[in-house]
mmCIF file of C-alpha atoms in Angstrom:
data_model
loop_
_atom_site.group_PDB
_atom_site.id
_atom_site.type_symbol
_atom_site.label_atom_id
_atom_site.label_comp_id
_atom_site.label_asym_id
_atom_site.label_seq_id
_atom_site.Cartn_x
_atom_site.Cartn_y
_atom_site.Cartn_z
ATOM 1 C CA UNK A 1 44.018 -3.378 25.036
ATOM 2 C CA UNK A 2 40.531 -2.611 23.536
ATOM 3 C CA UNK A 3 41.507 1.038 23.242
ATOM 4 C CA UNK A 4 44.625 -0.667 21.140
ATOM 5 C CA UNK A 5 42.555 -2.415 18.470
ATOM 6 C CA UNK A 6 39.978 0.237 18.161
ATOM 7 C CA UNK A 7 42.480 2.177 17.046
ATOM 8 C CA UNK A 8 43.814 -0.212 14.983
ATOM 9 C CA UNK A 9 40.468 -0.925 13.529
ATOM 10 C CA UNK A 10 39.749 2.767 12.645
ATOM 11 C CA UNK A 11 43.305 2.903 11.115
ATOM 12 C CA UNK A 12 43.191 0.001 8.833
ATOM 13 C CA UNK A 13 39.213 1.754 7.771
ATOM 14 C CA UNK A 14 41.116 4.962 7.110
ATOM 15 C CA UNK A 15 43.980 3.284 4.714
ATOM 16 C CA UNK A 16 41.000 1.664 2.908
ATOM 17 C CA UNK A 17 39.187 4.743 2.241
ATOM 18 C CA UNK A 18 42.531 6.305 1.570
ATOM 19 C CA UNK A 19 42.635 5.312 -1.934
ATOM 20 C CA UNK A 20 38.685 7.084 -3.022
ATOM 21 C CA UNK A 21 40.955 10.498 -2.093
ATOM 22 C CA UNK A 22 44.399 9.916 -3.404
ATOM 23 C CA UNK A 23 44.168 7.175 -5.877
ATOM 24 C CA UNK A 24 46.594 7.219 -8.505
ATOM 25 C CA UNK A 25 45.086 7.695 -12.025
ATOM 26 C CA UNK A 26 46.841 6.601 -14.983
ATOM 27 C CA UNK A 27 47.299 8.636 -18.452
ATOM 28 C CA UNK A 28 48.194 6.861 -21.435
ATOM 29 C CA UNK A 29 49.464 9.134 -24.099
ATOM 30 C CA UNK A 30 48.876 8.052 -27.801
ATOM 31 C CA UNK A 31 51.450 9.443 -30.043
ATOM 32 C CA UNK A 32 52.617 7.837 -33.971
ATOM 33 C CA UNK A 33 55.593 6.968 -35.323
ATOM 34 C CA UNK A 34 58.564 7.880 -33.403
ATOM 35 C CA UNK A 35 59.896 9.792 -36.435
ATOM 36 C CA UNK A 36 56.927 12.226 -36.296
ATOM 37 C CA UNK A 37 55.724 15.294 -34.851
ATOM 38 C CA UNK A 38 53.016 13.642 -32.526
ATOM 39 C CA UNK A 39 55.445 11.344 -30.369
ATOM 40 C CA UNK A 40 58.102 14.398 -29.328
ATOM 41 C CA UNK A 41 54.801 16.025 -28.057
ATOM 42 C CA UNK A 42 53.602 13.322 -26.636
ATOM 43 C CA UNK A 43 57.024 12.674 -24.535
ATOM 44 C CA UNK A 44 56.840 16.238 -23.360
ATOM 45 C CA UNK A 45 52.905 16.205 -22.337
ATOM 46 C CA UNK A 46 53.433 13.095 -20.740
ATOM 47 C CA UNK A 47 56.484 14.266 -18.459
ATOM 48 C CA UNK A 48 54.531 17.311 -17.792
ATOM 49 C CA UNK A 49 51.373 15.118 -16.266
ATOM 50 C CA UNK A 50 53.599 13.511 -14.489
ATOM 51 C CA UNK A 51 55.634 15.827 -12.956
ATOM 52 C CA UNK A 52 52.901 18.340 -11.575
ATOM 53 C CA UNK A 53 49.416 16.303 -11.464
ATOM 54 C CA UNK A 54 49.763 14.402 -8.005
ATOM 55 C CA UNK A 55 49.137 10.692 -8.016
ATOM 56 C CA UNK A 56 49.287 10.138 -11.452
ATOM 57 C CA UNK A 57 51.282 7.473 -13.668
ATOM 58 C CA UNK A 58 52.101 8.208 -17.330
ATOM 59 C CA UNK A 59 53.208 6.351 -20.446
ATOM 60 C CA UNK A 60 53.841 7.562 -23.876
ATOM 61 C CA UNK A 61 52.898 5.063 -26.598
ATOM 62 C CA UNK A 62 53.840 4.936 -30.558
ATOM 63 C CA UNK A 63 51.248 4.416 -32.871
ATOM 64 C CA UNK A 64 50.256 4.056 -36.678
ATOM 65 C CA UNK A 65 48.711 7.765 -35.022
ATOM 66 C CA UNK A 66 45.230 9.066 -35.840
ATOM 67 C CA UNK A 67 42.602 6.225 -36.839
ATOM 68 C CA UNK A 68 44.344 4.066 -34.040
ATOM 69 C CA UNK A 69 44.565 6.594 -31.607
ATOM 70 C CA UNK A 70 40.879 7.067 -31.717
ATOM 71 C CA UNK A 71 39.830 3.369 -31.786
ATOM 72 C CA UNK A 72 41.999 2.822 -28.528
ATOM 73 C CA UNK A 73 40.474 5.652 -27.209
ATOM 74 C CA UNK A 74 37.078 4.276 -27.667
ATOM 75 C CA UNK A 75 38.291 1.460 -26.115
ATOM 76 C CA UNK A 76 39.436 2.081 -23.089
ATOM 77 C CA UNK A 77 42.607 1.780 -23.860
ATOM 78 C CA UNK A 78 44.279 5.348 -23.582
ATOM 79 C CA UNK A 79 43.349 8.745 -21.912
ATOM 80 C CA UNK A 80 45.118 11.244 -24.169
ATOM 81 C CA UNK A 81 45.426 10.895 -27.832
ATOM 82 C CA UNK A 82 46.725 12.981 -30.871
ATOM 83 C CA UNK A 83 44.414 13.520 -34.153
ATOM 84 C CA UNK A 84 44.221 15.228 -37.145
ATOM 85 C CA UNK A 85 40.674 16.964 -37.396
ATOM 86 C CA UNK A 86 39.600 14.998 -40.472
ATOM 87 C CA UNK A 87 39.756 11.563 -38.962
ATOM 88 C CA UNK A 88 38.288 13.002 -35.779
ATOM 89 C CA UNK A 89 35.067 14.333 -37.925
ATOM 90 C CA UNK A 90 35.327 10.701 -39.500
ATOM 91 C CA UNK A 91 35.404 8.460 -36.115
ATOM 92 C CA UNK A 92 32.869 10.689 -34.920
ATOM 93 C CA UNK A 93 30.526 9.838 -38.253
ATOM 94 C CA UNK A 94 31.842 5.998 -37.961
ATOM 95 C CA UNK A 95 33.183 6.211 -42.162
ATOM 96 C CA UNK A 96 33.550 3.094 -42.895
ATOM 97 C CA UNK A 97 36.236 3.362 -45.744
ATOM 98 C CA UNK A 98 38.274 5.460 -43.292
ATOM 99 C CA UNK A 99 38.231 2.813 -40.465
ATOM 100 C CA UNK A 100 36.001 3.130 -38.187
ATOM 101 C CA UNK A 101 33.468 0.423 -38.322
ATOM 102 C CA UNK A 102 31.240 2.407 -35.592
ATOM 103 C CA UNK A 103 30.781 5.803 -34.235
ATOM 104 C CA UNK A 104 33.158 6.391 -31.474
ATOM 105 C CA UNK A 105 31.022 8.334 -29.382
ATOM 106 C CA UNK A 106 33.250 8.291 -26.289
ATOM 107 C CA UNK A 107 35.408 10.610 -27.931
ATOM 108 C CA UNK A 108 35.994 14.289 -26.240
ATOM 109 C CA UNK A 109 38.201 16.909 -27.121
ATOM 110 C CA UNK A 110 40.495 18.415 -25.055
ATOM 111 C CA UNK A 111 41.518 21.353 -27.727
ATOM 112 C CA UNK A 112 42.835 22.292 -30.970
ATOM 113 C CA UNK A 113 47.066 22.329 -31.183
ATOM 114 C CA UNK A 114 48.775 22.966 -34.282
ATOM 115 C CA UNK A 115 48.296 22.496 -38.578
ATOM 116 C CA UNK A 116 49.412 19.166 -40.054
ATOM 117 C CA UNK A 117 51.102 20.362 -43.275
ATOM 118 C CA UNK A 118 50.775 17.925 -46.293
ATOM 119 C CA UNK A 119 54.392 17.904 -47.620
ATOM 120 C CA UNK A 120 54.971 15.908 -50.813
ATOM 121 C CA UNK A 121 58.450 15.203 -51.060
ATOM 122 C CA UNK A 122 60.288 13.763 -54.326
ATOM 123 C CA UNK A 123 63.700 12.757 -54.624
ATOM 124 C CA UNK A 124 64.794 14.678 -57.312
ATOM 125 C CA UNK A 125 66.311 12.599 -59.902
ATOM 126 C CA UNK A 126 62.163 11.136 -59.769
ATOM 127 C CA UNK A 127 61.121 14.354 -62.076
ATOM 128 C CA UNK A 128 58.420 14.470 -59.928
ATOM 129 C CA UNK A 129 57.802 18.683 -59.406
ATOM 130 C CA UNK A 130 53.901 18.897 -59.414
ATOM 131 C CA UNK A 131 51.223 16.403 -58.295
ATOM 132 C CA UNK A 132 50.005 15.454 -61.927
ATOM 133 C CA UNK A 133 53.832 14.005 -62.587
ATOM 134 C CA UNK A 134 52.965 11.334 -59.641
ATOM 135 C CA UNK A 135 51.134 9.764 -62.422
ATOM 136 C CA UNK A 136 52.830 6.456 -63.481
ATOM 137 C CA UNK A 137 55.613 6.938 -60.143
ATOM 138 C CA UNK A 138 56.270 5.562 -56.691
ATOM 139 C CA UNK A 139 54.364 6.978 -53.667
ATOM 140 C CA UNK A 140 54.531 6.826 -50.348
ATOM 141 C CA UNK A 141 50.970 7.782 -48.697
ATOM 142 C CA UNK A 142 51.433 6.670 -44.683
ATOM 143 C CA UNK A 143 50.470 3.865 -42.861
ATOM 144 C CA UNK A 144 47.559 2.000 -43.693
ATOM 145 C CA UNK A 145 44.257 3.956 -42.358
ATOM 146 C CA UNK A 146 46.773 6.280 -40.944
ATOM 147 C CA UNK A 147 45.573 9.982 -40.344
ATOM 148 C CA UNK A 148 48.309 10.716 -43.019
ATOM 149 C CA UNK A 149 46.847 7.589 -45.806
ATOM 150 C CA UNK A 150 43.524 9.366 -45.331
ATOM 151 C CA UNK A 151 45.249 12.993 -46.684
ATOM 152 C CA UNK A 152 46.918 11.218 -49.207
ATOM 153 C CA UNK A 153 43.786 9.795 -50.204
ATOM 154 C CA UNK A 154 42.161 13.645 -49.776
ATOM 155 C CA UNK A 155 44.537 15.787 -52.277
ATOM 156 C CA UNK A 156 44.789 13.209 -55.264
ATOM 157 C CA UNK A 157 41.179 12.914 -55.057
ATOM 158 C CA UNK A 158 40.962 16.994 -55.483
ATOM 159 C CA UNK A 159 44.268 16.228 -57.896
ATOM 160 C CA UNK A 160 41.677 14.270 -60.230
ATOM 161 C CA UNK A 161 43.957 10.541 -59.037
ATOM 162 C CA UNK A 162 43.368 7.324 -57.346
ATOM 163 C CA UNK A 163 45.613 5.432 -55.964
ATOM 164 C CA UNK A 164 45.494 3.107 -59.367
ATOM 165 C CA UNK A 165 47.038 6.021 -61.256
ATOM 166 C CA UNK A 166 50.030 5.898 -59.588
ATOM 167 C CA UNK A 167 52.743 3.216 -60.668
ATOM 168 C CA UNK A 168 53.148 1.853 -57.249
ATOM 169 C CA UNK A 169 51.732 2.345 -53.684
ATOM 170 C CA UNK A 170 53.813 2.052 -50.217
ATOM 171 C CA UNK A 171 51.784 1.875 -47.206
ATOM 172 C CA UNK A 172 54.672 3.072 -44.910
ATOM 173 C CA UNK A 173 55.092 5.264 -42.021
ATOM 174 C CA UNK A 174 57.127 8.312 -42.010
ATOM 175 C CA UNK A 175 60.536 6.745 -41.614
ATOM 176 C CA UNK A 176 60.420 3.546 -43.539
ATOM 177 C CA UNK A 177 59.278 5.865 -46.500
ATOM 178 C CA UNK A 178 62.860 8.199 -45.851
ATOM 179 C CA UNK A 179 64.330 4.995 -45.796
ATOM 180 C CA UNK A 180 62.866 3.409 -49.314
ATOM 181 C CA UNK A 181 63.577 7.110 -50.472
ATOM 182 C CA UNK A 182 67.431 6.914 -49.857
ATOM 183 C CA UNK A 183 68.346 3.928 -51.588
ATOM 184 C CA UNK A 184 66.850 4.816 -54.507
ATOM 185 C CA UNK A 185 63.404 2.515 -54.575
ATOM 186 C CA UNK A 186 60.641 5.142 -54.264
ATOM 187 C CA UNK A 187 59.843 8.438 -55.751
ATOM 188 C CA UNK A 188 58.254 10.163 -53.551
ATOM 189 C CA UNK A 189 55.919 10.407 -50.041
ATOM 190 C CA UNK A 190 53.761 12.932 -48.856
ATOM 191 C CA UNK A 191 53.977 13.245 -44.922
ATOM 192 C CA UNK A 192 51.016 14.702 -43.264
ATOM 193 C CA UNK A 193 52.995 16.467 -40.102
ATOM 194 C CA UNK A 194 54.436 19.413 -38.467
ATOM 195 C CA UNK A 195 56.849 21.741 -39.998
ATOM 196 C CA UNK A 196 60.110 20.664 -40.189
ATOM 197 C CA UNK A 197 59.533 17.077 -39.288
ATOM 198 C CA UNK A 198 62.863 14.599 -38.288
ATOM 199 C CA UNK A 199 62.221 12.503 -41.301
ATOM 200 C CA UNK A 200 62.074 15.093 -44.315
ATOM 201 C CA UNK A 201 64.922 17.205 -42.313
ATOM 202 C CA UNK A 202 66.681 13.765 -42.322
ATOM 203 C CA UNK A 203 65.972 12.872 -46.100
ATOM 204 C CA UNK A 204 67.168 16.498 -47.411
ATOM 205 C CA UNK A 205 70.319 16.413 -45.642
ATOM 206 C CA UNK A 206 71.336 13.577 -47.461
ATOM 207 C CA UNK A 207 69.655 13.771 -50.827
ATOM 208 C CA UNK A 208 68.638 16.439 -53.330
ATOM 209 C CA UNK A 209 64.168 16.946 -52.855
ATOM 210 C CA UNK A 210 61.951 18.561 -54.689
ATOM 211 C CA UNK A 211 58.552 19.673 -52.457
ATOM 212 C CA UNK A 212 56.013 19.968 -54.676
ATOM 213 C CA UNK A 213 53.112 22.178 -54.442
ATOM 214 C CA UNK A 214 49.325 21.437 -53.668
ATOM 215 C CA UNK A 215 47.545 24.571 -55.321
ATOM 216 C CA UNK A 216 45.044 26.373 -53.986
ATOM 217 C CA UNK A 217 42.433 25.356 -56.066
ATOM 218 C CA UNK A 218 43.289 21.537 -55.458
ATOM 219 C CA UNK A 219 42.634 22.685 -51.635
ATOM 220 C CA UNK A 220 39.537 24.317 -52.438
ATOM 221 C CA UNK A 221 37.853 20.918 -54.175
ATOM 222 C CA UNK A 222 38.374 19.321 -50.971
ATOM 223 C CA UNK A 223 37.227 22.114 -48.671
ATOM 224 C CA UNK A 224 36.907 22.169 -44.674
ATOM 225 C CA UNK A 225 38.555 20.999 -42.555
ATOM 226 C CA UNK A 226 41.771 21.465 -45.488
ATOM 227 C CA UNK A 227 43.087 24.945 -45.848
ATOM 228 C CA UNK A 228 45.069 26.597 -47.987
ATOM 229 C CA UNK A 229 48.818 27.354 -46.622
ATOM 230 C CA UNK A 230 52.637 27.709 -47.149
ATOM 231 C CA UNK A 231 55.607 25.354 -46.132
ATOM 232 C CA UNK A 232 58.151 28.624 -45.863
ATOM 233 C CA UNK A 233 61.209 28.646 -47.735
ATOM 234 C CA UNK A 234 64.530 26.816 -45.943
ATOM 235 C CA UNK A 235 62.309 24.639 -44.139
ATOM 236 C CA UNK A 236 64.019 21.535 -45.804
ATOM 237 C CA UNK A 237 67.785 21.692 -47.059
ATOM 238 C CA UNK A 238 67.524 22.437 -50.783
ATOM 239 C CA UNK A 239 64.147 24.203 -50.589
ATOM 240 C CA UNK A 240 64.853 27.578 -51.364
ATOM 241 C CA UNK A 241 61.217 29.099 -52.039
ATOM 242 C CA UNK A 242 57.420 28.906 -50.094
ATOM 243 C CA UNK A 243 55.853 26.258 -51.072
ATOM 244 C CA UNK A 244 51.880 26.287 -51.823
ATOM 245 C CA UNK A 245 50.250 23.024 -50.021
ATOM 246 C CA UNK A 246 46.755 22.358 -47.790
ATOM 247 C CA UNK A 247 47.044 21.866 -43.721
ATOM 248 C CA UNK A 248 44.697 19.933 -41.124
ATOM 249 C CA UNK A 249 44.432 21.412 -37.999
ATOM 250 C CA UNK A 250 45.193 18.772 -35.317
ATOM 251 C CA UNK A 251 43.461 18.455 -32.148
ATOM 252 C CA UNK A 252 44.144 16.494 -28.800
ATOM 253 C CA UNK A 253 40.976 14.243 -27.856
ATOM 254 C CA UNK A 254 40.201 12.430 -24.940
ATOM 255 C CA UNK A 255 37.522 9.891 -23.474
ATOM 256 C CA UNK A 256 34.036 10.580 -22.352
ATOM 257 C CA UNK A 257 35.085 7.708 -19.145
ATOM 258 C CA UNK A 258 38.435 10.576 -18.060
ATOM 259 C CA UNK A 259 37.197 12.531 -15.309
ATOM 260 C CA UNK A 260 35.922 16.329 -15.429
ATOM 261 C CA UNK A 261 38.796 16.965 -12.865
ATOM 262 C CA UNK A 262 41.755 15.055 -14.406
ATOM 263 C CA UNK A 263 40.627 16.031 -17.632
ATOM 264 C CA UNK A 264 40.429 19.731 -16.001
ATOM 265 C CA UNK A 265 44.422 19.111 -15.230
ATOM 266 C CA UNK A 266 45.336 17.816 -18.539
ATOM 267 C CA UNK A 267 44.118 20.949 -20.694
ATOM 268 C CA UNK A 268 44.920 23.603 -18.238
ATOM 269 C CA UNK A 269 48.788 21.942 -18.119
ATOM 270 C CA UNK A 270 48.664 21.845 -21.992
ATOM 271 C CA UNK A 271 47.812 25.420 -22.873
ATOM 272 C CA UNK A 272 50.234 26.542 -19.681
ATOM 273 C CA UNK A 273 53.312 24.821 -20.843
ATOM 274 C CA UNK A 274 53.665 26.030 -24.166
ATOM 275 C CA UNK A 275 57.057 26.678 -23.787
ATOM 276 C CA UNK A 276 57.944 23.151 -22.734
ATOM 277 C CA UNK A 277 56.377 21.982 -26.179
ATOM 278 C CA UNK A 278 57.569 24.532 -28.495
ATOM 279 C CA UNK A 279 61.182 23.204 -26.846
ATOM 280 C CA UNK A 280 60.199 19.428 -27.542
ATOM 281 C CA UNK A 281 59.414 20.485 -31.221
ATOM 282 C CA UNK A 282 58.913 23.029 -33.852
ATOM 283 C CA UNK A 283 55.767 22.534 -34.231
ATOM 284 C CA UNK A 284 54.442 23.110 -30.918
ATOM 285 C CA UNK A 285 55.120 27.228 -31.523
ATOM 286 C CA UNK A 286 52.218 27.148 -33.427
ATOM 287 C CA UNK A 287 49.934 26.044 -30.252
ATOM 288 C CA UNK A 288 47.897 29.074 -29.776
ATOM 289 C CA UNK A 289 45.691 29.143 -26.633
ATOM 290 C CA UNK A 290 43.537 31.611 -28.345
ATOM 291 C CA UNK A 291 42.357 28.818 -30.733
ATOM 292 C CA UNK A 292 42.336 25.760 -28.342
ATOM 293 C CA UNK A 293 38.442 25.964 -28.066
ATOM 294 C CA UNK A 294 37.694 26.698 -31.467
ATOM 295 C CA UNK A 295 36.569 24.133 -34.498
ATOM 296 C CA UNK A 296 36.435 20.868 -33.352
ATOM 297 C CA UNK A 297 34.135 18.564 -34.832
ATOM 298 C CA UNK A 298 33.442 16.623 -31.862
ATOM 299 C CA UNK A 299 31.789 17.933 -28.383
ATOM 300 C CA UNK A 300 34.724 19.387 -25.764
ATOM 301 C CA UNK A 301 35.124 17.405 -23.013
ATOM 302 C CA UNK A 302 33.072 19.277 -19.572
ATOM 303 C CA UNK A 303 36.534 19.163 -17.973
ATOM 304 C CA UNK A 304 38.210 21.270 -21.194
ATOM 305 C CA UNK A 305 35.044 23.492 -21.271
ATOM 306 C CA UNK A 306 35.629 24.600 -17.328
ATOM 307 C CA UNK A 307 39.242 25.549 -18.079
ATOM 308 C CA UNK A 308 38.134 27.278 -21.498
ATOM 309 C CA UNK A 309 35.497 29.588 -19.229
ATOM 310 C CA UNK A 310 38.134 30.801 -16.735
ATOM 311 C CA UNK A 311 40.457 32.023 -19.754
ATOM 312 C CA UNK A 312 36.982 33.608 -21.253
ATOM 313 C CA UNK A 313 37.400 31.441 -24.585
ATOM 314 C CA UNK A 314 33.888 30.429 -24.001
ATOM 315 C CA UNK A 315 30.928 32.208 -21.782
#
């Protein structure tokens, strides 16, 4: 009988300990809007995770995207987040005027993914065809404090605009904009996204665009991280030439509290399943392992840097 509840007793100490070994961690994904580039991604990462790193839960969540994404991170309150590379730098700095009250020094990234194009679409019965004609009409620039608002914000800067020179100002996500855009009550948006995002495929399909060009030199006021780039021809219905605009390189960020081994997992599954994203969207061909390590403004997280040595991306 004592033999019986010693055994019992070392049992029931196992089970307890059981838990330090195989707990189950959990990996919030923060995406944007579900009519963006960032939340197909984000689906596919987070299926990934879940389907080959053991004991661990995933969710996906939408988001106004970049500013947000950052501030949860800093919070606690996510473990894998999408970013465009100038509101990293910014969260990192704690600017103010684009949202971030404090430095978010809890922020780590896991690696650079693909450019964010900055496509400024007009309807065309607007007249809009070059960025001084968005003088005096209707603009779309992103959700409020979005990664996108804060580009918008960027090129008419460079563009020698405010937001005062244009004749009105929507705050909207990518969608909602399409939406306005449709029936007739805005001019134009610029969309800070992937190639051949769902909402601008969705808006040219159905109405006649005009994308209209960010010139070089307009990139070159703003400088780094903005570079100078093409939206190819056919992208959009109706577009039938390239298309001069800037790009952001995005990046995929992390928290300082994720562990150097799950964190280990999460870039090494990333940068090996490259198919699996380029199949979720467009955008995700232009993933490059080569450049993962490279650029961003904020320190790698120890877990990213171990996977980065054994590819020999950093010594």
């Amino acid at each position: 009988m004592k033999r019986t509840i010693f055994g019992a007793a070392a049992a029931l100490a196992l089970a307890a300990s059981a838990p330090c070994a195989h707990a189950q961690s959990f990996i919030n994904v923060l995406t944007g809007g579900t009519s963006g580039v960032y939340y197909p991604l984000g689906v596919a990462i987070g299926k990934i995770y879940g389907d080959k790193i053991p004991n661990v839960k995933t969710q996906v969540q939408a988001t106004k995207a970049s500013v947000e994404n950052l501030i949860l991170l800093q919070q606690g309150r996510g473990e894998l987040a999408f970013t465009l590379g100038d509101s990293l730098k910014a969260a990192w700095e704690g600017d103010e005027e684009a949202g971030f009250k404090t430095k978010l020094d809890k922020l780590r990234t896991i690696g650079a993914i693909y450019p964010n194009y900055i496509q400024i679409v007009a309807s065309a019965e607007s007249g809009i065809k070059t960025l001084a004609d968005l003088k005096g009409k209707s603009l779309s620039v992103g959700a409020p404090k979005s990664g996108t608002e804060l580009n918008s914000r960027a090129i008419l800067a460079a563009a020698g605009m405010t937001y005062k020179d244009l004749g009105k100002v929507e705050y909207l996500p990518f969608a909602e904009s399409v939406d306005l855009m449709k029936n007739r009550q805005l001019g134009a948006t610029l969309q800070s996204a992937g190639l051949g995002v769902a909402s601008l495929k969705d808006l040219s399909s159905s109405s006649a665009i005009t994308v209209v060009a960010v010139p070089q030199e307009t990139v070159d006021k703003i400088g780094p991280p903005f570079i100078s780039t093409i939206i190819p021809a056919n992208t959009y219905s109706g577009q039938d030439k390239d298309v001069s605009t800037a790009a952001v390189i995005n990046y995929l960020v992390t928290s300082s509290a994720v562990s150097d081994d799950l964190a280990y997992q999460m870039t090494k599954l990333v940068y090996e399943s490259l198919p699996e994203l380029a199949n979720a969207h467009a955008a995700g061909k232009e993933i490059k392992l080569e450049t993962a390590a490279s650029g961003s403004p904020i320190p790698l997280h120890p877990g990213a840097i171990r996977y980065y040595k054994e590819k020999g991306l950093i010594k």
